[in-house]
Coordinates of C-alpha atoms in Angstrom, one line a residue:
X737 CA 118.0 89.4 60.5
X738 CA 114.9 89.2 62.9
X739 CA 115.0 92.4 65.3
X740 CA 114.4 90.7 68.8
X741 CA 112.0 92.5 71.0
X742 CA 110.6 92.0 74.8
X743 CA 106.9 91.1 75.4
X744 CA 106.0 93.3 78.4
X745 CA 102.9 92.2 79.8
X746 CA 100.7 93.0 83.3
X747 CA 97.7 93.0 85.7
X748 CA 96.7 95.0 88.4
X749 CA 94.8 92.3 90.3
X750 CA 94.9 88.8 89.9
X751 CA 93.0 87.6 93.4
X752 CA 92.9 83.5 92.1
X753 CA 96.5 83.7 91.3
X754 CA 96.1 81.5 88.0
X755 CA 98.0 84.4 85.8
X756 CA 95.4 83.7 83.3
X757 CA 95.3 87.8 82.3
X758 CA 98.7 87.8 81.3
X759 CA 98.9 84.8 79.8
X760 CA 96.3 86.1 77.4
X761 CA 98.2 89.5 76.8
X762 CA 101.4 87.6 76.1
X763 CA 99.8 85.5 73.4
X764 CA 98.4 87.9 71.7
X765 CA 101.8 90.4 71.8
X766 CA 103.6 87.0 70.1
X767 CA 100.9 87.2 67.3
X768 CA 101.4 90.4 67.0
X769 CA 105.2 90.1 66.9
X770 CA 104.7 87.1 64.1
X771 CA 103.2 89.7 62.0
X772 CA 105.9 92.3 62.2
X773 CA 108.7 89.5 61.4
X774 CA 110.2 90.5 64.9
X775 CA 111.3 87.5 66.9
X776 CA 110.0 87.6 70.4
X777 CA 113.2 86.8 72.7
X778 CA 112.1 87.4 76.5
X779 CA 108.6 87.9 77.9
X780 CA 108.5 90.9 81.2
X781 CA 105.8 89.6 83.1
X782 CA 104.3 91.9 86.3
X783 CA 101.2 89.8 87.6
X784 CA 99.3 91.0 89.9
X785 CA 101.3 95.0 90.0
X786 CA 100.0 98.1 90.2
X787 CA 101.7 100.8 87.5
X788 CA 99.2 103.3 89.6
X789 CA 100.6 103.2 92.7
X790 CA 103.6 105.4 93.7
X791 CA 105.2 103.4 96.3
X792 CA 105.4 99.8 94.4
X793 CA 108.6 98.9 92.4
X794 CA 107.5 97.0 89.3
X795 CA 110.8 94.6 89.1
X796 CA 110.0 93.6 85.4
X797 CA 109.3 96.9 84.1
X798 CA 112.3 97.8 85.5
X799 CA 114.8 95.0 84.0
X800 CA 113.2 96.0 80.4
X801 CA 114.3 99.1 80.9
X802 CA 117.9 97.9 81.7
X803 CA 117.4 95.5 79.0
X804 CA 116.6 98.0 76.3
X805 CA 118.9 100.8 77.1
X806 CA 121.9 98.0 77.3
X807 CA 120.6 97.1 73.8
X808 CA 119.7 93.5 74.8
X809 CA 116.3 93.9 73.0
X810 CA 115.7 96.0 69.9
X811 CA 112.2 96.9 70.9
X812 CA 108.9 96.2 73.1
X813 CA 106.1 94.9 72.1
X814 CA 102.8 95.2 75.1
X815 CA 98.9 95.2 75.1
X816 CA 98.5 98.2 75.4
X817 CA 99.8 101.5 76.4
X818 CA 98.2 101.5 80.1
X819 CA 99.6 98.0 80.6
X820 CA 103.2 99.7 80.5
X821 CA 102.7 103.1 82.1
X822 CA 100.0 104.7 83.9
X823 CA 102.0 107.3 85.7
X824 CA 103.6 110.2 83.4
X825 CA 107.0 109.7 84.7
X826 CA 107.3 106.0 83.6
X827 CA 106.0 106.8 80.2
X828 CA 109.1 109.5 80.1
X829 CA 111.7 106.8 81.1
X830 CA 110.7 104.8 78.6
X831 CA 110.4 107.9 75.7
X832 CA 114.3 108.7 76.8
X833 CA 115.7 105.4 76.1
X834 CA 113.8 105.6 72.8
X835 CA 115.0 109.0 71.8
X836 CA 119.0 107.6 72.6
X837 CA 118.5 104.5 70.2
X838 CA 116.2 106.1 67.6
X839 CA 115.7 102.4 65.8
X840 CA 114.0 101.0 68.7
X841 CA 111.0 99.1 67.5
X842 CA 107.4 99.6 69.6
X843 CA 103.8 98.1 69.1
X844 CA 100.9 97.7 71.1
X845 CA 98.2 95.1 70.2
X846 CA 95.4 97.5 70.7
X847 CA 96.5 100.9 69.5
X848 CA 98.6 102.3 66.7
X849 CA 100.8 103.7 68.5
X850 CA 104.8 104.7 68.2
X851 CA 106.4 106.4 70.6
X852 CA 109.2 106.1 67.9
X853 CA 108.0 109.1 66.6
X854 CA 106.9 112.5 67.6
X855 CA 103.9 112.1 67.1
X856 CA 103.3 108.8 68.3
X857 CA 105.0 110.2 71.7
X858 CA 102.5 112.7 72.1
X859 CA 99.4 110.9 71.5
X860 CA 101.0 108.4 74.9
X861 CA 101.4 111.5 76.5
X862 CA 97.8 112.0 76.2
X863 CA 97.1 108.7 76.7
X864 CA 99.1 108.0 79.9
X865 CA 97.8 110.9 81.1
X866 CA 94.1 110.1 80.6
X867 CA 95.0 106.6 82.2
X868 CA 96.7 108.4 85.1
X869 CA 93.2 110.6 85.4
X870 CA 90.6 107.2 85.5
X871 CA 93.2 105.3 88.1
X872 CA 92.6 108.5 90.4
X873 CA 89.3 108.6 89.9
X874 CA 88.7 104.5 90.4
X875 CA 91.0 105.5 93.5
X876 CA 89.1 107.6 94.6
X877 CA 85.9 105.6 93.8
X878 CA 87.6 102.7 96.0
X879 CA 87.8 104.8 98.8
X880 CA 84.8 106.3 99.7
X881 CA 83.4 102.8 99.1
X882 CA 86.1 101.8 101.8
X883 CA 85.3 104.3 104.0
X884 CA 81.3 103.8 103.8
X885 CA 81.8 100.0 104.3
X886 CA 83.9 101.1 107.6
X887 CA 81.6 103.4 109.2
X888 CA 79.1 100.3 108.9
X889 CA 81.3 98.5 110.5
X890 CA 82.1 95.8 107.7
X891 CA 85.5 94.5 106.8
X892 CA 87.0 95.7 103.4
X893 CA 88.2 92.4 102.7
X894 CA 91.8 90.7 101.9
X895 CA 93.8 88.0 104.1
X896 CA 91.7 87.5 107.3
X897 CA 94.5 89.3 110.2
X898 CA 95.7 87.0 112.9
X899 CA 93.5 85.8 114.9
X900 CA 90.4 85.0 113.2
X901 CA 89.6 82.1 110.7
X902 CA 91.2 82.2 107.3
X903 CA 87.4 81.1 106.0
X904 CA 85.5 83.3 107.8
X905 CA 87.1 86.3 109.2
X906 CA 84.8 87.3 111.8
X907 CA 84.9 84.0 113.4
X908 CA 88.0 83.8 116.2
X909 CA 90.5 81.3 115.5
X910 CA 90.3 79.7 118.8
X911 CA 94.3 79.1 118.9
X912 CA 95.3 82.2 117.2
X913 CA 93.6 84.1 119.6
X914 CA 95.2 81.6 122.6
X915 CA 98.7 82.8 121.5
X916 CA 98.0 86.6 121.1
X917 CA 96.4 86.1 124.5
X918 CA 99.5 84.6 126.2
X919 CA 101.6 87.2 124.1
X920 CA 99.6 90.0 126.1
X921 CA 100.2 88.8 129.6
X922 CA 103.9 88.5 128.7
X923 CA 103.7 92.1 127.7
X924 CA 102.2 93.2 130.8
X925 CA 104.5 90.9 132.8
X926 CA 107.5 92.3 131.3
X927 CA 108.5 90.4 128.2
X928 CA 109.6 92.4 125.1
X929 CA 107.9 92.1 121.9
X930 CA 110.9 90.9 120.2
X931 CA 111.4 87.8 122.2
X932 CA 107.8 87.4 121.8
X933 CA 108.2 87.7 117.6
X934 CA 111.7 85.1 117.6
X935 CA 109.4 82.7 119.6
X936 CA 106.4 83.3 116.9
X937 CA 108.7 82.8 114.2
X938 CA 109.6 79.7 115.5
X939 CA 106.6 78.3 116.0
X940 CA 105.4 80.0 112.6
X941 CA 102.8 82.1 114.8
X942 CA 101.6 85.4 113.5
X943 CA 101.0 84.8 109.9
X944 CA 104.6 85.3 109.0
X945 CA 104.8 86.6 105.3
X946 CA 105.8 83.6 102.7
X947 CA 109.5 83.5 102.1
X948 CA 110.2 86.0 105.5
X949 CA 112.9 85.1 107.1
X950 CA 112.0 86.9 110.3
X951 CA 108.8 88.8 111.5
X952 CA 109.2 92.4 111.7
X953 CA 108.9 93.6 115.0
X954 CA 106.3 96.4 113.9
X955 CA 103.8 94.0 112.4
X956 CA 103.9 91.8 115.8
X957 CA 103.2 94.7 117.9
X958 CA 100.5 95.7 115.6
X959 CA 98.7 92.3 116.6
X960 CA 98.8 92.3 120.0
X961 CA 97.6 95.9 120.1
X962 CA 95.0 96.7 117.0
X963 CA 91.8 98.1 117.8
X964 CA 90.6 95.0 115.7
X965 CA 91.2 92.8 119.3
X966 CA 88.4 94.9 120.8
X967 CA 85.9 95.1 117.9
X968 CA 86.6 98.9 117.0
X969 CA 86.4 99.5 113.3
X970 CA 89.6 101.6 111.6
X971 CA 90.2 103.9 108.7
X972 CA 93.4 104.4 108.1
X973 CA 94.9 103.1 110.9
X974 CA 92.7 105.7 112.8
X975 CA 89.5 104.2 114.9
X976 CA 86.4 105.6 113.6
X977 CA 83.6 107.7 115.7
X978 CA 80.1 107.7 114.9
X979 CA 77.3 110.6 115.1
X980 CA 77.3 109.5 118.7
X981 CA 81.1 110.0 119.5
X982 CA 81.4 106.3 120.3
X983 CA 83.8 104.1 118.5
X984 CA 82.0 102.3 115.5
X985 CA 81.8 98.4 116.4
X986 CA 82.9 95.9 113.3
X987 CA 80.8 93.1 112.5
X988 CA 83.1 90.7 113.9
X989 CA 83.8 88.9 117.3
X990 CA 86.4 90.4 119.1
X991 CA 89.1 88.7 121.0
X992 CA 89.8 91.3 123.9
X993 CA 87.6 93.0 126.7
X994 CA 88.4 96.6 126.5
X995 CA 90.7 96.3 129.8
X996 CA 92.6 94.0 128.2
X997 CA 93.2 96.2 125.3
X998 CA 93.9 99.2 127.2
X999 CA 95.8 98.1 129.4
X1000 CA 98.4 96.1 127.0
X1001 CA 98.3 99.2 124.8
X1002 CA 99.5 101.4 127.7
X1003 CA 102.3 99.0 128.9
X1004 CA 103.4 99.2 124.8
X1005 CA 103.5 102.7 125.1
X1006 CA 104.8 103.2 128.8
X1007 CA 108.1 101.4 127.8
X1008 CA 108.4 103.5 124.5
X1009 CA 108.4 106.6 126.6
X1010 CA 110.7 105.2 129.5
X1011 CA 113.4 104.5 126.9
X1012 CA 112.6 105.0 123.3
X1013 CA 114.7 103.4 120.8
X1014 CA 116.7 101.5 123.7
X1015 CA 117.0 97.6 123.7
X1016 CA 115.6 95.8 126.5
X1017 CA 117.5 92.5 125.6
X1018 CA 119.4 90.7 128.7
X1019 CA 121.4 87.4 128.7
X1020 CA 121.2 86.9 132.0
X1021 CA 118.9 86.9 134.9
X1022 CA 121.0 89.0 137.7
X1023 CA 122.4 91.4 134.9
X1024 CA 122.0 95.0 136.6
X1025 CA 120.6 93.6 139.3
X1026 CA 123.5 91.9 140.8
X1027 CA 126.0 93.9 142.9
X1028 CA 130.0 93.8 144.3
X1029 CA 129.7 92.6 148.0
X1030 CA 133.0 94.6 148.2
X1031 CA 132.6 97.8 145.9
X1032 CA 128.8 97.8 145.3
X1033 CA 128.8 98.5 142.1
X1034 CA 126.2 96.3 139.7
X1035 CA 127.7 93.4 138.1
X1036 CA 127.0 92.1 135.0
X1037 CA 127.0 88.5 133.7
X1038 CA 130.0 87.7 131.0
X1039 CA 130.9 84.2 129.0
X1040 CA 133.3 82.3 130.3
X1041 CA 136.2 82.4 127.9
X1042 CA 137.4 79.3 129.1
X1043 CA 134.5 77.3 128.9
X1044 CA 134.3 74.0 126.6
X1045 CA 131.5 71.0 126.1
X1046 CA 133.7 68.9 127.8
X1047 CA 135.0 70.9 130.6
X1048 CA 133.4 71.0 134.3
X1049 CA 133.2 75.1 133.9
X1050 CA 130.4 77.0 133.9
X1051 CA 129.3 78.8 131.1
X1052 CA 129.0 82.6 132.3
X1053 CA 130.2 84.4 135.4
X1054 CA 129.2 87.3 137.7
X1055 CA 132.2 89.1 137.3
X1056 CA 132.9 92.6 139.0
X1057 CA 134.6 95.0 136.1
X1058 CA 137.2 97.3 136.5
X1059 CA 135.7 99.2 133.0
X1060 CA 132.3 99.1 134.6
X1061 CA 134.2 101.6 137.3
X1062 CA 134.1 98.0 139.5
X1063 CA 137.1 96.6 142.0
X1064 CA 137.3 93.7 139.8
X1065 CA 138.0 91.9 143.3
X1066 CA 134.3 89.6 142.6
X1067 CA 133.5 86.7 140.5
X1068 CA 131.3 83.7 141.3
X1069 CA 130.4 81.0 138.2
X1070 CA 126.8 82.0 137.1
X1071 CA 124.7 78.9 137.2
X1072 CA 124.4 77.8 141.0
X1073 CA 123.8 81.4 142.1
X1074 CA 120.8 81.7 139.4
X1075 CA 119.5 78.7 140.7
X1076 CA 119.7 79.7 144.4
X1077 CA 118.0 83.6 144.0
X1078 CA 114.9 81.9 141.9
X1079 CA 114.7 78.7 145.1
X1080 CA 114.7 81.9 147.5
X1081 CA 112.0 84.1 145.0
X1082 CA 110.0 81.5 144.6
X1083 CA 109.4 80.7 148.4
X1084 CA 108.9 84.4 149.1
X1085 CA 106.2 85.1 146.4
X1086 CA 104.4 81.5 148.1
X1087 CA 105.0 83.2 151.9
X1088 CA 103.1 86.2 150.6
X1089 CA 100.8 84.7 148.6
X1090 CA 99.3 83.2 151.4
X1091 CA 98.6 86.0 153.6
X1092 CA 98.5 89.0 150.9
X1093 CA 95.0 89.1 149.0
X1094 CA 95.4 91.3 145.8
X1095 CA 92.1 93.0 144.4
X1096 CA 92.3 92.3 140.9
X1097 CA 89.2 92.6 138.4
X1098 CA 88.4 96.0 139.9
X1099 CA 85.7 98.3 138.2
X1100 CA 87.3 101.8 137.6
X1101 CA 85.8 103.9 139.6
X1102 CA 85.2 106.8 137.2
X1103 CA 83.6 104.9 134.2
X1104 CA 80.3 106.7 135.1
X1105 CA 82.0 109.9 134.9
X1106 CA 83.9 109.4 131.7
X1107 CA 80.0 107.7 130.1
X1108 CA 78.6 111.0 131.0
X1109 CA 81.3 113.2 129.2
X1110 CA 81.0 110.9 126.3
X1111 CA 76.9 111.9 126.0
X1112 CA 77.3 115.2 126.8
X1113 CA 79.9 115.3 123.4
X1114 CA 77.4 113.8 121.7
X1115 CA 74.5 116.1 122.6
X1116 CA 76.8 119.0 122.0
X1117 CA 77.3 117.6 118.4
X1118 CA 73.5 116.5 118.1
X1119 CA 72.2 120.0 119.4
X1120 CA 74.2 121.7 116.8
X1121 CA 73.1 119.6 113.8
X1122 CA 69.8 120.1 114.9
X1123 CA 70.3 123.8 114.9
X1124 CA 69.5 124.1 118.1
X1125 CA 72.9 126.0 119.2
X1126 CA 75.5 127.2 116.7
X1127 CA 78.6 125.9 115.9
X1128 CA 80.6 128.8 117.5
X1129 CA 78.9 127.8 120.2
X1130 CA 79.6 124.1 119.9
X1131 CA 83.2 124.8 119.4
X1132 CA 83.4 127.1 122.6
X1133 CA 81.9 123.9 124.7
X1134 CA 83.3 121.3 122.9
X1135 CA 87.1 121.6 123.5
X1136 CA 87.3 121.7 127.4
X1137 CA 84.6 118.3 127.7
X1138 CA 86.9 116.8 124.7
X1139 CA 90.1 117.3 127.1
X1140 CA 88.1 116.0 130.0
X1141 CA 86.8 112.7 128.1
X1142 CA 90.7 111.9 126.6
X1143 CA 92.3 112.5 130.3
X1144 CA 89.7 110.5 131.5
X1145 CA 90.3 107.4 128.6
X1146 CA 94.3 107.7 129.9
X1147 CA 93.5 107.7 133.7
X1148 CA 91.6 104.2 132.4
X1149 CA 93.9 103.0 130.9
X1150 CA 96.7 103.0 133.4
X1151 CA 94.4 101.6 135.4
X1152 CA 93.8 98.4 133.8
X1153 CA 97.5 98.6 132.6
X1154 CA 98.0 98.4 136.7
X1155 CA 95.6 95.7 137.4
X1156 CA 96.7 93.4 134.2
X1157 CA 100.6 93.9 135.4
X1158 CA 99.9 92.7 138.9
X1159 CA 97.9 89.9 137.5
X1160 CA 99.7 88.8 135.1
X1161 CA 103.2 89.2 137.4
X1162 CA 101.1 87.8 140.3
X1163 CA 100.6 84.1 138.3
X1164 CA 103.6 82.7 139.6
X1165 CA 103.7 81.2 143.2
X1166 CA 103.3 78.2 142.0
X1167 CA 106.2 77.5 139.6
X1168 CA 108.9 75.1 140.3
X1169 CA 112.1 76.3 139.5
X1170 CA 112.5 74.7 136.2
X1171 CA 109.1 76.0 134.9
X1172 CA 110.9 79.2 135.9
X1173 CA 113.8 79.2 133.8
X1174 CA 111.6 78.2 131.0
X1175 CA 110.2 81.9 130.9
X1176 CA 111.5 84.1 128.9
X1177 CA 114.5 85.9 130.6
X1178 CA 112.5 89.4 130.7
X1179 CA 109.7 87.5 132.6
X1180 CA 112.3 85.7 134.9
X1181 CA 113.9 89.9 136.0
X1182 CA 110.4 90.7 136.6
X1183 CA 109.7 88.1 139.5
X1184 CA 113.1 88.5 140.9
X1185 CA 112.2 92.1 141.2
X1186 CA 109.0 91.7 142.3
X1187 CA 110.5 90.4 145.6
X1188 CA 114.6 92.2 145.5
X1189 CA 115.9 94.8 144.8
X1190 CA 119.5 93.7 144.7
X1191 CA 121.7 90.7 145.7
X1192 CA 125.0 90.9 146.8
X1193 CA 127.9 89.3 145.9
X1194 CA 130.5 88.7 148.2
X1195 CA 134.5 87.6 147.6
X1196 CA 134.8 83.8 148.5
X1197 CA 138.6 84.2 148.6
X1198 CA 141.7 82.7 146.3
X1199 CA 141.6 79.6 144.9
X1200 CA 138.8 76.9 143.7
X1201 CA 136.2 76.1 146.4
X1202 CA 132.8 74.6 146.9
X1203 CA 130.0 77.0 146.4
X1204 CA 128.7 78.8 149.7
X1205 CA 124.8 79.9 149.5
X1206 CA 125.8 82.4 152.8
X1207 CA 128.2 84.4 150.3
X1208 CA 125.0 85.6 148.2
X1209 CA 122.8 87.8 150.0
X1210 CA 119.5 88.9 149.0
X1211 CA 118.1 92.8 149.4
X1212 CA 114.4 91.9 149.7
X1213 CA 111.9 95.1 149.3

């Protein structure tokens, strides 16, 4: 009887996605097979995998593994030896498997090679570990050339990232970078990124990997706040300096002043610090900001349990609660009193609106300053390279104007961040109240704040009644 054996074949890259490489290795493994009388049952196919690379999980390799220890197959047949391992460990999975079935065939089409025997396991050993030796050096190889092409400022190449043209990635996408601009004003005016990122996914914004259910709040955030947005070139995540201390420039059109970029980065990074790990996620506009007329305490909106589609109830409730440390003596149905604090808002924000000018688009005051620390770095750095001082000296001078230059970049930054908030929560005096609850409900607290700082609540007695606008009362700043 035939011994059945797995084809096991793979590619590292395969950037036109034809799987023309392995298709190729696979016919030539069933030749191969032909010749050996062994009858080629199932064919492992990795396309487009790295064997190198620590971190990726090669799902076929692993099944023929399963496979052969479960005795499913009677032996593997592959390309070649670096087709199946290039990392030492996966070579000595595989050798264990052999030694506990000791009639396990193996072949490879380009070697004679049997890591049936002890010899034959020995000469992989050498081989895998040769293999393992040229993918670090290419990997190394890939790197610097990386790195070189990123202190020119070109692009290393792959999918072009949201926001620029999928044909010519240093081109803007014009509507790409519309919605990562209108994702950044809601930032600064409040909104969380993960309303923003179940809005994208809806829309199918963002570049959303194929088959992804939901966008992961990391890669969103990365978006809206890469140094890409500003033109600043990175290595590893980390923006890259030249000789002159400045941040290199990429050799593509960027979609954000540097303002912009600052300041959303500092809002991203003010709320991490204000409550890290904490879920900014409300229901309801008055929640926490509502209070018991009676007891004071905040009150917090709650479904109506007896709500239906066909009922005349609302569906949620300010409600007053005793496990809150409440009276429990306060409930008013949620709707009309919603509706009556954002009629009141809005009017307010127009009343001040026209008598209150707001200087936005202010020039920091101390960007002269921070461009003159900035070249005296450089000088430092181009004085010692010049041997003109040493470099004890250069690293005696250079720490306190480094400290000054990076206290400087913060003290910018909360600037802008102050001056894109108040623009961005200042665009609203003329909403009507239904463009208002279209907002997201983060953007919604923010105006209501902007103005209150509480509303009150008060009892409006036993029994089913009319609502009364004079038993809400608003706390205006």
């Amino acid at each position: 009887m035939a011994r059945s054996v797995g084809i096991y074949s793979r590619i590292s890259r395969d950037d036109e996605g034809d799987a023309l490489g392995v298709a190729r290795q696979q016919q030539d493994c069933e030749r191969l097979a032909d010749l050996r009388s062994w009858q080629a049952v199932k064919v492992y196919e990795d396309n487009d995998v790295s064997a190198f690379k620590r971190n990726v999980v090669r799902d076929e390799f692993e099944l023929m593994l399963k496979d052969l220890r479960a005795g499913l197959i009677d032996g593997i047949v592959a390309y070649d030896l670096d087709r199946l391992a290039r990392q030492p460990r996966d070579l000595e999975r595989l050798i264990e498997i052999y030694d506990e079935r000791p009639r396990l065939e193996f072949a490879t089409v380009t070697d004679d090679i049997n890591i049936g025997t002890p010899d034959g396991r020995t000469m992989a050993r050498i081989m895998v570990a040769f293999a393992n030796k040229s993918s670090h050096d290419a990997s190394r190889r890939i790197k610097r050339k990386h790195l070189e092409l990123a202190q020119q400022g070109k692009d290393s190449g792959g999918p072009a990232p949201y926001g620029w043209r999928k044909d010519d990635r240093t081109k803007v996408d014009p509507d790409a970078a519309k919605a990562i601009h209108e994702a950044q004003r809601e930032i600064l005016a409040g909104v969380r990124i993960g309303t923003i990122r179940t809005r994208w996914q809806e829309q199918g914004l963002g570049n959303p990997r194929e088959g992804t259910k939901r966008m992961a709040h990391h890669h969103v955030e990365h978006i809206l706040t890469t140094p890409r947005l500003v033109g600043y070139r990175t290595y590893h995540g980390e923006i890259l300096h030249g000789e002159d201390g400045q941040p290199i420039i990429g050799e593509w059109e960027p979609i954000n002043t540097l303002e912009e970029w600052e300041a959303v980065r500092a809002a991203v990074e003010e709320r991490k610090q204000k409550r890290p790990g904490a879920s900014f996620a409300r229901k309801y506009l008055l929640s926490g900001i509502a209070r018991c007329g009676l007891c004071k305490t905040k009150i917090r909106g709650q479904i109506n349990q007896r709500w239906t589609p066909e009922s005349k109830a609302t569906r949620f409730t300010y409600q007053c609660s005793v496990v809150n440390g409440g009276c429990g003596k306060v409930s008013r149905t949620g709707e009309p009193v919603d509706r009556l604090i954002a009629q009141l808002v809005l009017e307010e924000q127009r009343a001040r609106a026209s008598v209150t000018v707001v200087p936005i688009d202010q020039r920091w005051p101390k960007e002269d300053e921070l461009e003159q620390i900035t070249q005296d770095i450089a000088q430092l750095v181009e004085a010692e390279r010049t041997k003109q001082i040493t470099v004890a000296t250069l690293l005696q001078l250079l720490p306190s104007k480094e400290r000054a230059r990076d206290e400087l970049k913060l003290e910018r930054a909360r600037f802008y961040k102050e001056q894109k908030q108040a623009e961005a929560k200042g665009q609203t005096t003329n909403l009507t109240v239904e463009e208002f609850f279209g907002l997201p409900i983060e953007r919604q607290q923010e105006i209501v704040l902007h103005c209150l700082s509480a509303v009150l609540i008060h009892p409006a007695g036993r029994g089913r009644r009319k609502f009364d606008p004079s038993l809400i009362e608003p706390v205006w700043h």
